[in-house]
Coordinates of C-alpha atoms and ligand atoms in Angstrom, one line a residue:
X1 CA -7.4 75.0 110.2
X2 CA -6.0 78.7 109.9
X3 CA -5.3 78.3 106.3
X4 CA -8.4 77.1 104.8
X5 CA -10.1 79.3 107.8
X6 CA -8.4 82.1 104.9
X7 CA -9.3 80.6 102.2
X8 CA -13.0 80.1 103.3
X9 CA -13.5 83.9 103.3
X10 CA -10.8 84.8 100.4
X11 CA -13.7 82.5 98.9
X12 CA -17.1 83.9 99.8
X13 CA -15.4 87.5 99.1
X14 CA -14.7 87.0 96.0
X15 CA -18.5 84.9 95.7
X16 CA -20.1 88.6 96.8
X17 CA -18.0 90.6 94.5
X18 CA -18.7 88.5 91.6
X19 CA -22.9 88.6 92.9
X20 CA -22.1 92.4 93.9
X21 CA -21.3 93.2 90.2
X22 CA -23.5 91.2 88.2
X23 CA -27.0 92.4 90.3
X24 CA -25.2 96.0 89.7
X25 CA -25.1 95.2 85.8
X26 CA -28.7 94.0 85.8
X27 CA -29.6 96.4 88.0
X28 CA -28.2 99.0 85.1
X29 CA -29.8 96.8 82.4
X30 CA -33.6 97.3 83.7
X31 CA -33.0 100.4 84.6
X32 CA -32.5 100.8 80.6
X33 CA -35.1 98.8 79.4
X34 CA -37.6 100.6 82.3
X35 CA -37.1 104.6 82.1
X36 CA -39.3 106.6 83.5
X37 CA -42.1 108.5 81.7
X38 CA -41.4 111.8 80.2
X39 CA -43.2 115.0 80.2
X40 CA -43.7 117.0 77.3
X41 CA -41.7 119.8 76.7
X42 CA -43.4 123.6 77.5
X43 CA -44.3 125.4 74.3
X44 CA -43.3 128.7 76.3
X45 CA -39.8 127.9 76.4
X46 CA -36.8 129.0 74.1
X47 CA -36.5 126.5 71.0
X48 CA -33.0 124.8 71.0
X49 CA -32.0 123.0 67.5
X50 CA -29.3 121.1 67.8
X51 CA -27.1 119.4 65.1
X52 CA -25.7 116.2 64.6
X53 CA -25.8 113.1 66.3
X54 CA -21.8 112.7 67.5
X55 CA -19.8 113.0 70.2
X56 CA -19.6 116.4 70.7
X57 CA -24.2 116.9 70.3
X58 CA -24.5 114.1 72.4
X59 CA -22.5 115.1 75.2
X60 CA -23.8 118.3 75.2
X61 CA -27.7 116.2 75.4
X62 CA -26.5 113.9 78.3
X63 CA -25.7 117.3 80.5
X64 CA -28.8 119.3 79.0
X65 CA -31.3 119.8 81.5
X66 CA -34.0 119.5 78.6
X67 CA -37.4 120.8 80.5
X68 CA -35.8 124.0 80.2
X69 CA -36.1 124.2 76.9
X70 CA -37.7 122.8 73.9
X71 CA -35.3 120.7 72.5
X72 CA -34.7 119.2 68.7
X73 CA -32.4 117.4 67.2
X74 CA -31.4 116.6 63.7
X75 CA -28.7 114.1 62.3
X76 CA -28.8 112.1 59.0
X77 CA -27.6 109.7 60.8
X78 CA -29.8 108.1 64.1
X79 CA -27.4 106.8 66.1
X80 CA -24.0 107.9 67.8
X81 CA -21.0 106.1 67.3
X82 CA -17.9 105.1 69.2
X83 CA -15.1 106.2 66.5
X84 CA -12.5 104.8 68.7
X85 CA -13.2 100.9 67.7
X86 CA -14.3 101.4 63.6
X87 CA -10.9 100.6 62.8
X88 CA -12.0 97.0 65.3
X89 CA -14.9 96.9 62.5
X90 CA -13.1 97.0 59.4
X91 CA -12.1 93.2 60.3
X92 CA -14.5 92.2 61.9
X93 CA -12.4 92.5 65.4
X94 CA -15.6 94.0 66.6
X95 CA -19.4 94.3 64.8
X96 CA -20.5 97.4 63.7
X97 CA -23.5 97.0 65.5
X98 CA -21.5 96.9 68.8
X99 CA -20.4 100.4 68.9
X100 CA -23.9 101.9 68.1
X101 CA -26.2 103.1 70.6
X102 CA -29.3 104.9 69.4
X103 CA -30.1 108.4 70.1
X104 CA -33.4 107.2 70.1
X105 CA -32.6 105.3 72.6
X106 CA -30.0 108.0 74.7
X107 CA -33.0 110.6 73.9
X108 CA -35.9 108.6 76.0
X109 CA -34.0 109.4 79.0
X110 CA -34.4 112.6 79.6
X111 CA -36.8 114.1 82.0
X112 CA -38.8 116.3 79.6
X113 CA -38.8 114.7 75.9
X114 CA -37.0 115.6 72.6
X115 CA -37.8 115.6 69.1
X116 CA -35.5 113.9 66.4
X117 CA -35.7 114.5 63.2
X118 CA -33.9 111.6 61.2
X119 CA -32.4 114.2 57.4
X120 CA -29.5 117.2 57.0
X121 CA -29.4 120.2 57.3
X122 CA -29.2 122.1 53.9
X123 CA -28.4 125.2 54.9
X124 CA -29.0 127.6 57.9
X125 CA -30.1 131.8 57.7
X126 CA -28.9 133.4 60.7
X127 CA -30.3 136.3 59.8
X128 CA -34.3 134.8 60.3
X129 CA -32.8 132.2 62.4
X130 CA -34.8 129.1 60.4
X131 CA -32.4 126.6 58.7
X132 CA -33.9 123.7 55.6
X133 CA -33.7 119.9 56.6
X134 CA -33.7 117.5 53.9
X135 CA -34.6 113.9 54.3
X136 CA -31.8 112.5 52.1
X137 CA -32.3 108.9 53.4
X138 CA -33.4 105.6 50.7
X139 CA -37.2 105.5 52.1
X140 CA -38.6 108.9 51.8
X141 CA -42.7 110.1 52.5
X142 CA -45.0 113.0 50.2
X143 CA -42.3 116.1 52.6
X144 CA -38.7 115.7 52.3
X145 CA -37.8 119.3 52.7
X146 CA -38.6 121.7 55.3
X147 CA -37.3 124.0 58.3
X148 CA -37.5 124.9 61.5
X149 CA -36.9 127.8 63.0
X150 CA -35.0 128.4 65.8
X151 CA -34.7 130.8 69.3
X152 CA -31.0 128.9 69.8
X153 CA -28.1 126.1 67.7
X154 CA -26.2 124.2 68.4
X155 CA -23.7 123.1 65.6
X156 CA -22.0 119.7 66.0
X157 CA -22.1 118.7 62.2
X158 CA -18.6 116.9 62.2
X159 CA -15.7 117.4 59.7
X160 CA -15.9 115.5 56.1
X161 CA -12.8 113.4 54.4
X162 CA -10.5 115.1 53.5
X163 CA -9.1 114.4 49.7
X164 CA -7.2 117.8 48.7
X165 CA -8.6 117.6 45.4
X166 CA -6.2 114.3 44.2
X167 CA -8.4 113.4 40.9
X168 CA -9.5 109.5 41.9
X169 CA -9.1 109.6 45.7
X170 CA -13.4 109.8 45.8
X171 CA -14.3 107.4 42.9
X172 CA -11.5 104.7 44.5
X173 CA -10.9 104.4 47.7
X174 CA -12.5 104.1 51.1
X175 CA -12.5 105.8 53.7
X176 CA -12.9 105.6 57.3
X177 CA -15.1 107.6 59.2
X178 CA -18.7 106.2 59.5
X179 CA -19.9 102.7 59.6
X180 CA -20.5 102.3 55.9
X181 CA -17.0 103.0 55.2
X182 CA -16.0 100.3 57.8
X183 CA -18.6 97.5 56.2
X184 CA -17.0 98.3 53.0
X185 CA -14.0 97.6 54.4
X186 CA -14.3 94.3 55.1
X187 CA -16.0 93.5 52.3
X188 CA -13.4 94.8 50.6
X189 CA -10.6 93.1 51.7
X190 CA -11.7 89.0 51.8
X191 CA -13.1 90.1 47.8
X192 CA -9.6 91.0 46.6
X193 CA -8.7 87.5 48.9
X194 CA -11.0 85.5 46.9
X195 CA -9.4 87.1 43.7
X196 CA -6.8 86.7 44.4
X197 CA -7.4 83.1 45.1
X198 CA -8.8 82.7 41.9
X199 CA -8.2 79.6 39.7
X200 CA -5.5 80.9 36.8
X201 CA -4.7 84.8 38.4
X202 CA -2.5 85.7 37.0
X203 CA 0.7 85.7 39.0
X204 CA 0.7 89.8 38.7
X205 CA -2.7 90.5 39.4
X206 CA -2.3 88.1 42.9
X207 CA 0.8 90.3 44.0
X208 CA -1.8 94.0 43.2
X209 CA -5.0 92.4 45.1
X210 CA -2.9 91.6 47.8
X211 CA -1.0 94.9 48.0
X212 CA -3.1 97.0 50.0
X213 CA -2.6 100.6 50.7
X214 CA -3.4 103.2 53.7
X215 CA -2.9 106.5 52.8
X216 CA -2.3 109.0 55.6
X217 CA -0.6 108.3 58.7
X218 CA -2.5 109.7 61.3
X219 CA -3.8 107.6 64.3
X220 CA -6.6 106.1 61.6
X221 CA -4.4 105.0 59.1
X222 CA -2.1 102.9 61.9
X223 CA -4.5 102.0 63.0
X224 CA -6.2 100.2 60.5
X225 CA -2.6 98.9 59.0
X226 CA -2.3 97.7 62.7
X227 CA -6.2 95.6 62.7
X228 CA -5.0 95.1 58.8
X229 CA -1.5 92.8 59.6
X230 CA -3.3 91.3 62.6
X231 CA -5.9 90.1 60.5
X232 CA -4.0 88.8 58.3
X233 CA -1.8 87.0 60.6
X234 CA -4.3 85.4 63.1
X235 CA -6.7 84.1 60.2
X236 CA -6.9 84.5 56.7
X237 CA -3.3 83.3 57.1
X238 CA -4.7 80.4 58.0
X239 CA -7.4 79.7 55.9
X240 CA -6.0 80.9 52.6
X241 CA -2.5 79.6 53.3
X242 CA -2.1 79.2 48.7
X243 CA -1.8 83.0 48.5
X244 CA -0.7 83.9 52.0
X245 CA 2.7 85.0 51.6
X246 CA 1.9 87.2 49.4
X247 CA -0.4 90.2 51.0
X248 CA 1.2 93.5 52.0
X249 CA 0.0 96.1 53.8
X250 CA 2.2 99.3 52.9
X251 CA 1.1 102.9 54.6
X252 CA 2.2 106.1 52.7
X253 CA 3.0 109.1 54.8
X254 CA 3.7 112.5 53.0
X255 CA 5.3 114.0 56.5
X256 CA 9.4 113.0 57.4
X257 CA 7.2 109.8 59.9
X258 CA 3.9 108.4 61.4
X259 CA 1.6 110.2 64.1
X260 CA 2.9 114.0 64.2
X261 CA 1.3 114.1 66.7
X262 CA 2.6 112.5 69.4
X263 CA 6.1 112.0 70.7
X264 CA 8.8 111.8 69.3
X265 CA 10.3 107.9 71.2
X266 CA 6.6 107.2 70.3
X267 CA 6.9 108.0 66.7
X268 CA 10.4 105.6 66.8
X269 CA 8.1 102.5 68.6
X270 CA 5.5 103.0 66.6
X271 CA 7.4 103.0 62.9
X272 CA 9.5 99.8 64.3
X273 CA 6.8 97.7 65.4
X274 CA 4.6 98.6 61.9
X275 CA 8.2 97.8 60.4
X276 CA 8.6 94.4 62.3
X277 CA 4.8 93.7 61.8
X278 CA 6.2 94.2 58.4
X279 CA 3.6 97.0 56.9
X280 CA 6.2 99.0 54.8
X281 CA 5.7 102.4 56.3
X282 CA 6.6 105.1 52.6
X283 CA 7.5 108.1 54.8
X284 CA 8.2 111.3 52.7
X285 CA 5.7 109.9 50.5
X286 CA 3.1 112.1 48.7
X287 CA -0.2 110.5 46.4
X288 CA -0.6 112.7 43.5
X289 CA -3.3 110.4 41.5
X290 CA -5.5 107.7 42.2
X291 CA -6.9 105.0 39.4
X292 CA -9.2 101.8 39.8
X293 CA -5.3 100.1 40.5
X294 CA -3.0 102.0 40.9
X295 CA -1.1 105.2 43.5
X296 CA 0.8 107.2 41.9
X297 CA 2.9 109.8 44.4
X298 CA 6.1 111.3 44.7
X299 CA 8.6 110.5 46.7
X300 CA 10.9 112.7 48.1
X301 CA 15.0 111.4 47.8
X302 CA 17.2 113.2 51.3
X303 CA 19.2 114.7 48.6
X304 CA 15.8 116.9 47.1
X305 CA 15.4 115.1 44.2
X306 CA 11.9 113.9 44.1
X307 CA 10.8 110.4 42.0
X308 CA 7.2 109.5 41.2
X309 CA 6.4 105.9 41.6
X310 CA 3.3 104.0 40.3
X311 CA 2.0 101.7 43.2
X312 CA -0.9 98.5 42.6
X313 CA -2.9 98.2 44.4
X314 CA -6.7 95.7 45.5
X315 CA -7.6 97.9 48.6
X316 CA -7.4 102.1 48.9
X317 CA -8.2 103.2 52.2
X318 CA -8.1 107.4 52.2
X319 CA -7.3 108.5 55.9
X320 CA -5.6 111.9 55.3
X321 CA -7.6 114.3 57.9
X322 CA -11.0 116.4 58.0
X323 CA -12.0 119.0 55.6
X324 CA -15.3 121.7 56.0
X325 CA -18.4 120.7 55.4
X326 CA -20.2 122.4 52.8
X327 CA -23.1 123.4 55.0
X328 CA -20.7 125.0 57.4
X329 CA -18.3 126.4 54.5
X330 CA -22.3 127.8 53.3
X331 CA -23.1 129.3 57.0
X332 CA -19.5 130.7 57.2
X333 CA -20.1 132.5 54.1
X334 CA -22.8 134.6 55.3
X335 CA -20.8 135.5 58.3
X336 CA -18.2 138.9 57.6
X337 CA -15.9 137.9 61.2
X338 CA -15.4 134.0 59.4
X339 CA -14.1 135.5 56.7
X340 CA -10.5 134.7 57.5
X341 CA -10.8 131.0 59.2
X342 CA -9.8 128.3 56.9
X343 CA -10.1 124.8 58.9
X344 CA -14.5 125.3 60.4
X345 CA -16.7 128.1 62.4
X346 CA -14.3 130.2 64.4
X347 CA -15.1 130.6 68.0
X348 CA -15.2 132.6 70.8
X349 CA -14.1 131.0 74.4
X350 CA -17.7 130.1 75.4
X351 CA -17.8 128.4 71.9
X352 CA -20.0 131.2 71.2
X353 CA -19.5 131.6 66.2
X354 CA -17.6 135.0 65.7
X355 CA -19.6 137.1 64.2
X356 CA -23.4 135.2 64.5
X357 CA -26.6 135.8 67.0
X358 CA -27.1 133.0 69.0
X359 CA -25.6 130.3 66.9
X360 CA -22.5 128.0 68.7
X361 CA -20.2 125.1 67.3
X362 CA -18.6 122.1 68.8
X363 CA -16.5 119.6 67.6
X364 CA -15.1 119.3 64.4
X365 CA -16.4 121.3 62.6
X366 CA -16.0 124.7 65.8
X367 CA -12.2 126.5 65.8
X368 CA -11.6 126.8 69.1
X369 CA -7.3 126.1 69.6
X370 CA -7.7 122.2 69.6
X371 CA -6.7 119.5 67.6
X372 CA -10.3 117.2 65.9
X373 CA -11.0 114.5 68.7
X374 CA -13.2 112.7 70.3
X375 CA -12.2 114.2 74.3
X376 CA -12.1 117.4 72.9
X377 CA -15.8 117.7 71.3
X378 CA -17.8 115.0 74.2
X379 CA -15.6 118.1 77.1
X380 CA -16.7 121.2 74.6
X381 CA -20.4 119.4 74.4
X382 CA -20.6 119.2 78.4
X383 CA -19.5 122.9 79.0
X384 CA -22.5 123.7 75.9
X385 CA -24.2 121.5 78.4
X386 CA -23.8 123.4 81.3
X387 CA -24.0 126.5 80.0
X388 CA -27.6 126.2 79.1
X389 CA -28.7 125.1 82.3
X390 CA -26.8 127.8 83.7
X391 CA -28.6 130.1 81.1
X392 CA -31.1 128.6 82.0
X393 CA -31.7 128.7 85.7
X394 CA -30.5 132.3 85.8
X395 CA -33.2 132.8 83.3
X396 CA -35.2 131.7 85.9
X397 CA -33.4 133.4 89.1
X398 CA -34.1 136.5 87.9
X399 CA -38.2 135.7 86.2
X400 CA -38.0 135.6 90.4
X401 CA -36.8 138.5 91.7
X402 CA -38.9 140.1 89.6
X403 CA -42.1 138.2 90.7
X404 CA -41.1 139.2 94.2
X405 CA -40.1 143.0 93.8
X406 CA -43.2 143.6 92.5
X407 CA -45.0 141.5 94.7
X408 CA -42.9 142.8 98.2
X409 CA -44.1 147.0 96.4
X410 CA -47.9 145.7 96.5
X411 CA -47.9 143.9 100.1
X412 CA -45.3 145.9 103.0
X413 CA -46.5 143.6 105.4
X414 CA -44.6 140.8 104.1
X415 CA -41.4 142.4 103.0
X416 CA -38.9 141.3 105.1
X417 CA -39.1 138.0 104.3
X418 CA -39.4 138.4 100.3
X419 CA -36.4 140.9 101.1
X420 CA -34.7 137.0 102.2
X421 CA -35.9 135.8 99.6
X422 CA -34.3 137.7 97.6
X423 CA -31.4 138.3 98.7
X424 CA -30.9 134.2 98.9
X425 CA -31.8 134.2 94.9
X426 CA -29.4 137.0 94.0
X427 CA -26.6 134.6 95.8
X428 CA -28.0 131.7 93.8
X429 CA -27.6 134.1 90.2
X430 CA -24.3 135.8 91.5
X431 CA -22.8 131.8 91.6
X432 CA -24.4 130.7 88.4
X433 CA -23.5 133.9 86.4
X434 CA -20.0 132.4 87.4
X435 CA -19.2 130.6 84.4
X436 CA -15.8 130.7 83.3
X437 CA -15.0 130.3 79.6
X438 CA -14.1 126.8 77.8
X439 CA -11.0 124.8 78.6
X440 CA -9.8 121.7 77.3
X441 CA -7.9 119.3 78.9
X442 CA -6.2 116.9 77.7
X443 CA -6.2 113.6 79.5
X444 CA -4.1 112.1 76.5
X445 CA -3.0 109.7 73.8
X446 CA -4.1 106.2 72.8
X447 CA -3.6 104.5 69.4
X448 CA -3.3 101.0 69.0
X449 CA -0.6 100.1 66.8
X450 CA -0.9 95.8 65.9
X451 CA 0.2 92.9 67.5
X452 CA -1.5 93.6 70.4
X453 CA 0.9 96.7 71.7
X454 CA -0.3 100.4 71.6
X455 CA 1.2 103.6 72.7
X456 CA -0.2 106.6 75.4
X457 CA 0.9 109.8 75.7
X458 CA -0.7 110.2 78.8
X459 CA -0.7 112.5 81.8
X460 CA 0.8 111.5 84.3
X461 CA 1.0 114.0 87.8
X462 CA 1.6 116.8 87.1
X463 CA 4.6 115.1 83.7
X464 CA 3.8 112.9 81.0
X465 CA 4.1 109.5 80.2
X466 CA 4.9 108.0 77.3
X467 CA 4.8 104.0 76.9
X468 CA 4.2 101.5 74.4
X469 CA 3.2 97.7 74.5
X470 CA 1.7 94.8 75.5
X471 CA 0.4 96.8 79.1
X472 CA -0.6 99.8 77.5
X473 CA -1.7 97.3 75.1
X474 CA -4.6 95.8 78.1
X475 CA -4.8 100.3 78.9
X476 CA -6.3 100.8 76.0
X477 CA -8.7 98.1 76.0
X478 CA -10.1 99.0 79.2
X479 CA -9.8 102.6 78.6
X480 CA -12.3 101.9 75.7
X481 CA -14.3 99.4 77.2
X482 CA -15.1 102.6 79.6
X483 CA -15.6 104.8 77.4
X484 CA -18.4 102.9 75.3
X485 CA -21.1 104.6 75.5
X486 CA -23.2 102.4 77.4
X487 CA -23.4 98.9 79.7
X488 CA -25.1 97.1 76.5
X489 CA -22.1 98.4 73.5
X490 CA -19.8 97.3 76.6
X491 CA -21.1 93.6 76.8
X492 CA -21.1 93.7 72.9
X493 CA -17.4 94.5 72.8
X494 CA -16.1 92.6 75.2
X495 CA -18.3 89.2 73.9
X496 CA -17.1 91.0 70.6
X497 CA -12.8 90.2 72.3
X498 CA -14.0 87.1 73.4
X499 CA -15.6 85.4 69.5
X500 CA -12.6 87.0 67.5
X501 CA -10.4 85.7 70.1
X502 CA -12.0 81.9 70.1
X503 CA -13.4 81.7 67.0
X504 CA -11.7 83.4 64.8
X505 CA -12.6 86.5 62.4
X506 CA -15.7 85.7 60.3
X507 CA -14.2 85.7 57.0
X508 CA -17.8 85.1 55.5
X509 CA -18.6 88.2 52.6
X510 CA -22.1 89.6 53.0
Ligands
LIG1 P1 -19.2 113.7 64.4 O1 -18.7 111.8 65.9 O2 -18.5 113.1 63.1 O3 -20.8 113.5 63.8 C1 -21.2 114.6 63.8 C2 -22.3 114.0 63.8 O4 -23.4 115.0 62.8 C3 -23.2 113.0 62.5 O5 -24.3 112.4 63.8 C4 -23.0 113.4 61.5 O6 -24.4 112.5 61.3 C5 -23.7 114.5 61.2 N1 -24.3 115.9 60.5 C6 -23.5 116.1 59.8 N2 -23.7 117.0 59.0 C7 -24.9 117.1 59.2 C8 -25.9 117.6 59.0 N3 -26.2 118.7 57.6 N4 -27.0 118.3 59.5 C9 -27.0 117.5 60.6 N5 -26.5 116.6 61.0 C10 -25.0 116.3 60.2 N6 -10.6 111.4 68.9 C11 -10.8 110.6 69.7 O7 -9.8 111.6 70.7 N7 -9.9 109.4 70.4 C12 -10.0 108.1 69.6 O8 -9.1 106.8 69.9 C13 -10.1 108.3 68.1 N8 -10.4 107.9 67.2 C14 -11.0 108.0 65.9 C15 -10.8 106.8 65.0 C16 -11.3 107.3 64.1 C17 -11.3 106.2 62.4 C18 -11.8 108.4 63.5 C19 -12.6 108.4 61.8 C20 -11.4 109.1 64.4 C21 -11.6 109.0 65.3 N9 -11.1 110.0 66.2 C22 -10.6 109.6 67.7 C23 -12.2 111.6 66.2 C24 -13.4 112.3 66.2 O9 -14.2 110.5 66.3 C25 -13.7 113.0 66.1 O10 -13.1 114.1 66.5 C26 -15.1 113.5 66.9 O11 -15.9 112.1 66.3 C27 -16.0 114.9 66.2 O12 -16.5 114.6 66.9 P2 -17.9 115.8 66.4 O13 -19.2 115.8 67.7 O14 -17.7 117.2 66.1 O15 -18.6 114.6 65.6
LIG2 P1 -4.9 112.9 60.5 O1 -5.2 115.3 59.6 O2 -3.8 113.4 62.2 O3 -3.6 112.7 59.9 C1 -3.2 112.6 58.1 C2 -2.0 112.1 57.9 O4 -2.3 112.4 56.2 C3 -1.0 113.5 58.3 O5 0.0 112.9 58.8 C4 -0.9 113.6 56.6 O6 0.6 114.3 56.8 C5 -1.0 113.0 55.7 N1 -1.7 113.4 54.7 C6 -2.2 113.9 53.9 N2 -1.7 114.3 52.3 C7 -1.2 113.8 52.2 C8 -0.9 113.0 50.6 N3 -1.5 113.3 49.3 N4 0.0 111.4 50.3 C9 0.2 111.0 51.7 N5 0.2 111.3 52.8 C10 -0.5 112.3 53.3 O7 -6.0 112.2 59.9 P2 -6.9 110.8 60.7 O8 -5.9 109.9 61.5 O9 -7.3 111.0 60.1 O10 -7.3 111.8 62.4 C11 -8.3 112.7 62.0 C12 -8.5 113.7 64.0 O11 -8.8 111.9 65.0 C13 -7.0 113.8 64.4 O12 -7.6 114.7 65.2 C14 -6.5 112.6 65.4 O13 -5.7 112.8 66.5 C15 -7.7 112.4 65.5 N6 -8.0 110.8 65.2 C16 -7.4 110.3 66.4 C17 -6.8 108.5 67.3 C18 -6.5 108.3 69.3 O14 -6.1 109.3 69.4 N7 -6.5 107.0 68.7 C19 -7.5 107.2 66.3 C20 -8.6 108.5 64.5 C21 -8.0 109.4 65.2

């Protein structure tokens, strides 16, 4: 009897918690679809222009009280992209739209309306405080180029792909930075497989076409290689068994090991796991030239000799890190204080671009002494959002104090009351003015390495925890899920994971 009662209660509790969770999800979805009416910004306020809709700029926009400024966002991409799951899009484990969030939907939830222009900023004039913007999209109207004056400018344009000027890279390889890159890779993997399966294909050609080469052993290269091998093991092998033994993934890295930013223990674990997955790791191998079918690389042998090797490939993915965007380079050339900076806009501890007036830089395009990661970018964006909110509050308080002081002079009768209000405002002012400089708080590094395993270097209490394996993989999945931008993204990603597990990845070539 007692056991049955306990069971009944447990059952009811489970029921209730599921009901609660479902109710909460529906409430969030409802709120998302029915935002409150927005009011128009006040034209007397300062114009704040934000460039980019990536991790840094979107974190800033999320924190910013838009009613304090006339906010204008300019970006060639009208959505935010959740980059950590981009490698999963290349094989269809996750569909691309599940990790995109329209910027207009994000901005619609702000109290005061924000203007968005889908355009690229092509140059900045820091003296006149204006920037030029160009619509580079397919559809163009009569006006596709114009200028925007700003009072305050935030640059969050990210970085572009580094090629180090190596010949052939831009023409022949795929990058992995944007949604279009992931779609291109997905299409090309299946094109290589189908062409290799073509009637009468020569043996040499099958080997080349089925050889997938990844250059760069940073987290992007490692995660992509892992996803690719999963795709092969779980799907391609079953669907195209006749040529599957010829499928091969090679990861090329110039340094002595992959994932240089992780701890030694995790580097070893990753390299061993990748080898177990039959990924060929070629370290101390630097790619020097790329043609449409081969990669030429220089291998450094332990005895100090160097050897030139030629590696035929079907698909080549280039993931060798970041380079500075032209718009940033152009601005740096106009500011004397930036002449020694190489990797982006040098900023001070309040993220102000050094040597410039009213310009801030955040994320991958800023050099603040941290790694170019989403974690750093979003913390910088949130910091700047808070800073701008405080600056607006300071101005409001100062204006009110000014107003009250003159009132006190004119109407002597109320002076005690007014003096009290001034004192209270001054207290508030001291508080908002006391802004600490930006400090990055590292939450840890996570990377997926294939075959349902991940590695994590995370801060734990006051120490560090380095773990790898299947449990870490579950942690990786839940951490990324919780970091997704919206409930919509979260639901879509879960459905994609379930879908690819249950039915296999979709191998149709769009
Ligand atoms: P971005 O997010 O790149 O955004 C830049 C924005 O500026 C874009 O909207 C772009 O369209 C826009 N823009 C470009 N040019 C112009 C212009 N001329 N005018 C106006 N707008 C412009 N980091 C992690 O911490 N964890 C991870 O797991 C992780 N995984 C990653 C996986 C992949 C495949 C990649 C490529 C990166 C990953 N990163 C990860 C790194 C992370 O994505 C970047 O550090 C982060 O995106 C930087 O944010 P950002 O806002 O500076 O730039
Ligand atoms: P990266 O800069 O981290 O790694 C690029 C690698 O390419 C380097 O190890 C470099 O030695 C190698 N390389 C350069 N030129 C080469 C050549 N010619 N031949 C062979 N190898 C060459 O770049 P990545 O992986 O694109 O990452 C960029 C940023 O994004 C990093 O800050 C990274 O931490 C972050 N990121 C984080 C992820 C995560 O936390 N899971 C996932 C992806 C990126």
